[in-house]
Short mmCIF file of N, CA and C in Angstrom, two decimals:
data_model
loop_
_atom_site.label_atom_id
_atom_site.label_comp_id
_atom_site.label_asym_id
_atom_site.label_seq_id
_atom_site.Cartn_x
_atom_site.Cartn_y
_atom_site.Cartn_z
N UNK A 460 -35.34 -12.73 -52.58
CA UNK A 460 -35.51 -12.80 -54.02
C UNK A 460 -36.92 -13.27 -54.35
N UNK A 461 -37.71 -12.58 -55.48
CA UNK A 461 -38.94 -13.35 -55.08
C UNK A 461 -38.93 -13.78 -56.66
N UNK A 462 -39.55 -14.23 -57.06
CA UNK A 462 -40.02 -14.99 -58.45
C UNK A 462 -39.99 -13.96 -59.84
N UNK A 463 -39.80 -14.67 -60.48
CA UNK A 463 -39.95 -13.69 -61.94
C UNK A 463 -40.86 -13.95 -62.84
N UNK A 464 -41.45 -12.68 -63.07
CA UNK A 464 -42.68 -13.31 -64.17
C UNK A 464 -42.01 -13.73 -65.40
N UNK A 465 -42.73 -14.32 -65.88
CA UNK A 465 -42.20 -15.11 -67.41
C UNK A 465 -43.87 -15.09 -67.92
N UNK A 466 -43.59 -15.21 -69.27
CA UNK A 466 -44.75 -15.17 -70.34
C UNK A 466 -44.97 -16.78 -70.36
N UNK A 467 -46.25 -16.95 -70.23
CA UNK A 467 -46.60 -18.86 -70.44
C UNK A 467 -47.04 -18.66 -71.57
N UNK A 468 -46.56 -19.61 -72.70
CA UNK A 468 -46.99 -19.37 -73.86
C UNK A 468 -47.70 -20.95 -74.24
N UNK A 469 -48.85 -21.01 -74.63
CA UNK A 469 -49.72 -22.25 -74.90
C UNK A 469 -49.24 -22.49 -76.33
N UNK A 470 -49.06 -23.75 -76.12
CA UNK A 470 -48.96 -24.79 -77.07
C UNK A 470 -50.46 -25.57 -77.84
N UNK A 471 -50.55 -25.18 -78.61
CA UNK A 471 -51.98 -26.30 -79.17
C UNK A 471 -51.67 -27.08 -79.96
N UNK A 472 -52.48 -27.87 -80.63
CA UNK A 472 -52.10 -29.22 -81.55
C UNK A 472 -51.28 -29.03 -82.85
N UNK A 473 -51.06 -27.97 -83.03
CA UNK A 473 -50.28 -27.43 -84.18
C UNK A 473 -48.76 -27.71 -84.04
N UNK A 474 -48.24 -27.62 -82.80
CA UNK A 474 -47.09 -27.57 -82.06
C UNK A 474 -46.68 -29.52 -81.40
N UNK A 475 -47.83 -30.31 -82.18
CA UNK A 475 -47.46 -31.62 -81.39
C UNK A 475 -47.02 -31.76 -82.89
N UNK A 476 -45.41 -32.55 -82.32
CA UNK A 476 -44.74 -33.10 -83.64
C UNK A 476 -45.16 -34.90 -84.21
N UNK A 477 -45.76 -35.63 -83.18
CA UNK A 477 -45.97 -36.55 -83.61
C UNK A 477 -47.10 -37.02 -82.98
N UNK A 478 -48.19 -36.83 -83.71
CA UNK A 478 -49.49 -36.76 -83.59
C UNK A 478 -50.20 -38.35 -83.40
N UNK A 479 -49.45 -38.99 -84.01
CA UNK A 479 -49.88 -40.17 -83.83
C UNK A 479 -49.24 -41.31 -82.58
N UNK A 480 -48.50 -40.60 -81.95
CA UNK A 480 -47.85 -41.19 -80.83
C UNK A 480 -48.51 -40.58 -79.41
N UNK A 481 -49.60 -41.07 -79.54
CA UNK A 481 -50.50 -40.15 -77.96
C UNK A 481 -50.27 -41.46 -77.34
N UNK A 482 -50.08 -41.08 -76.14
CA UNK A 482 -50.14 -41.89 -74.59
C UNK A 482 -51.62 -41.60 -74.03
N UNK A 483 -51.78 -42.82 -73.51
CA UNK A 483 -52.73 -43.52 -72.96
C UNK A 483 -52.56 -44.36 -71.53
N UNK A 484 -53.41 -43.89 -71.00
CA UNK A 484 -53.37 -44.90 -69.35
C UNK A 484 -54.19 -46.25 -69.82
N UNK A 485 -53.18 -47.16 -69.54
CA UNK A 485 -54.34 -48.86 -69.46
C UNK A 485 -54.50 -49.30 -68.10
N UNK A 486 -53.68 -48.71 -67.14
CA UNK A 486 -53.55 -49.37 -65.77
C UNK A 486 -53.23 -48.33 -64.65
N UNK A 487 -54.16 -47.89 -63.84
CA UNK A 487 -53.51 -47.28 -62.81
C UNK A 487 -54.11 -48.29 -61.35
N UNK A 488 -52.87 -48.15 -60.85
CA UNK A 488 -53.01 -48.45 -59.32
C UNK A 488 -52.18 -47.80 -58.39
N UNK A 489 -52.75 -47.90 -57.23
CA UNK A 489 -52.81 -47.59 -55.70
C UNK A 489 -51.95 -48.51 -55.14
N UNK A 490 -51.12 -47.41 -54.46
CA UNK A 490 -49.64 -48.72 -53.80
C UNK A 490 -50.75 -48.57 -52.57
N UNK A 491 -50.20 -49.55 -51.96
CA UNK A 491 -51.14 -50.26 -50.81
C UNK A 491 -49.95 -49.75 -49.74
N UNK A 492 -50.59 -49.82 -48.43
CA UNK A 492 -49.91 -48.91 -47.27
C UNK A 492 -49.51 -50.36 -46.61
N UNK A 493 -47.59 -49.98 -46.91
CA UNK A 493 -47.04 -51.33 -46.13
C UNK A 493 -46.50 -51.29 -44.67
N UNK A 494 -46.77 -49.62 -44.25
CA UNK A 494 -46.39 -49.58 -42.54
C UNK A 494 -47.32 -49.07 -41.90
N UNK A 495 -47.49 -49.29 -40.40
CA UNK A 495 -48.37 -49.34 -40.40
C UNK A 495 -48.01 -48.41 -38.52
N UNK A 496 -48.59 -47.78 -38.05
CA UNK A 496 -48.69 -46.68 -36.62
C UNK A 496 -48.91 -47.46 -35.92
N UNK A 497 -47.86 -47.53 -34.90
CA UNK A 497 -47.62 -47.93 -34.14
C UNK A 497 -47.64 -46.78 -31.96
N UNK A 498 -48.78 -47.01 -31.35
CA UNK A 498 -48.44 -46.27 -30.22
C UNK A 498 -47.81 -46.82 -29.06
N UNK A 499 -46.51 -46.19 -28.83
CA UNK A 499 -45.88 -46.14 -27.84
C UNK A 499 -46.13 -45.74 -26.19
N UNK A 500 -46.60 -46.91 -25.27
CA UNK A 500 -47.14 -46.38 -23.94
C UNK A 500 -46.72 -47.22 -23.38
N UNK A 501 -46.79 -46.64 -21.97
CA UNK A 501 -45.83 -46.72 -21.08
C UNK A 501 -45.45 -45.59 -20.21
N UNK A 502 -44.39 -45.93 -19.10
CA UNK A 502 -43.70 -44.74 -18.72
C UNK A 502 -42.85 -44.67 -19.59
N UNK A 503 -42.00 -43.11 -19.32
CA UNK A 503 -41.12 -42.36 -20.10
C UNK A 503 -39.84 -43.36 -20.37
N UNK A 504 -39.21 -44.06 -19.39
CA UNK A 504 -38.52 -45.48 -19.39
C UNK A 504 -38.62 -46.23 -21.00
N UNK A 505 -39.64 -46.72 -20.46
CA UNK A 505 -40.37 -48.28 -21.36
C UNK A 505 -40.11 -47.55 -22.96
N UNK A 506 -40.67 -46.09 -23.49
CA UNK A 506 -41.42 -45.84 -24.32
C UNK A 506 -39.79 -45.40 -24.96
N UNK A 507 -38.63 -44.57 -24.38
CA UNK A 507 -37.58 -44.68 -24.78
C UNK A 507 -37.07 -45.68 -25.39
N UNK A 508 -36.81 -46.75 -24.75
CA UNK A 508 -36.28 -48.17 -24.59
C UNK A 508 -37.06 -48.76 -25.95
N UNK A 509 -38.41 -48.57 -26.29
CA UNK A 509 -38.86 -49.00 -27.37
C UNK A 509 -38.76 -48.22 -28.78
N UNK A 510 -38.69 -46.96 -28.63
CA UNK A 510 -38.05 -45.99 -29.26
C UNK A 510 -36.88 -46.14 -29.99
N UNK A 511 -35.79 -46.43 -28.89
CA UNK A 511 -34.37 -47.14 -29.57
C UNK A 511 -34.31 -48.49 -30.54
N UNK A 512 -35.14 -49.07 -29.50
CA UNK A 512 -35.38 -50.79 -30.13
C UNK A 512 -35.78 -50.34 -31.82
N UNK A 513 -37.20 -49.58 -31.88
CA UNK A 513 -37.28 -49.43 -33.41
C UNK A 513 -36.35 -49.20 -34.39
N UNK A 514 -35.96 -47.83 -33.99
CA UNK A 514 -35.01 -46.78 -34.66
C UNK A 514 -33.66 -48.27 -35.04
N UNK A 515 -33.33 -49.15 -34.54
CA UNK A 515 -32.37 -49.64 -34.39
C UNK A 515 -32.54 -51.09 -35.30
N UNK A 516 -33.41 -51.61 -35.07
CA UNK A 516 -34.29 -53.28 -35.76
C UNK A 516 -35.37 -52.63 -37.06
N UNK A 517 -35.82 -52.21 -36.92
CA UNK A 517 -36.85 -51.65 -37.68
C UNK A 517 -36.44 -50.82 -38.82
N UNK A 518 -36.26 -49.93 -38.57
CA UNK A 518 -35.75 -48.29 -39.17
C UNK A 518 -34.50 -48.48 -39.62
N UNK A 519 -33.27 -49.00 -38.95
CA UNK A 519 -31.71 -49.24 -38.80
C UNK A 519 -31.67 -47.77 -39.13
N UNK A 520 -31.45 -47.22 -38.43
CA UNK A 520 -31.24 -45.56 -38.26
C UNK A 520 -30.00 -45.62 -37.49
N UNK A 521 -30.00 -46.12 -36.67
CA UNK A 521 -28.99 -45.49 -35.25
C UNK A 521 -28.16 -47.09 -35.43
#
């Protein structure tokens, strides 16, 4: 199925019903990065074993 054209029809200021209610940004911020990459090394053993440990304490996945 692929997409259907449709007509985009523009709106200009004629079409804003309440003209005096404009939005405004006072504050933007940047969420700050709370996790953080972690590399797994080792043998294939160890790196499993730590694998689970995450997924399990960390993550609570499993």
């Amino acid at each position: 199925m692929g997409a259907k054209k449709k007509k985009i029809k523009s709106c200009g200021p004629k079409y804003n019903r309440w003209p005096e209610k404009e939005q405004y940004f006072t504050n933007i911020y940047l969420p700050t990065a709370d996790k953080k990459t972690e590399m797994i090394e080792g043998n294939i053993d160890q790196m499993v074993s730590r694998l689970v440990d995450v997924l399990k304490t960390e993550i609570k996945v499993l």
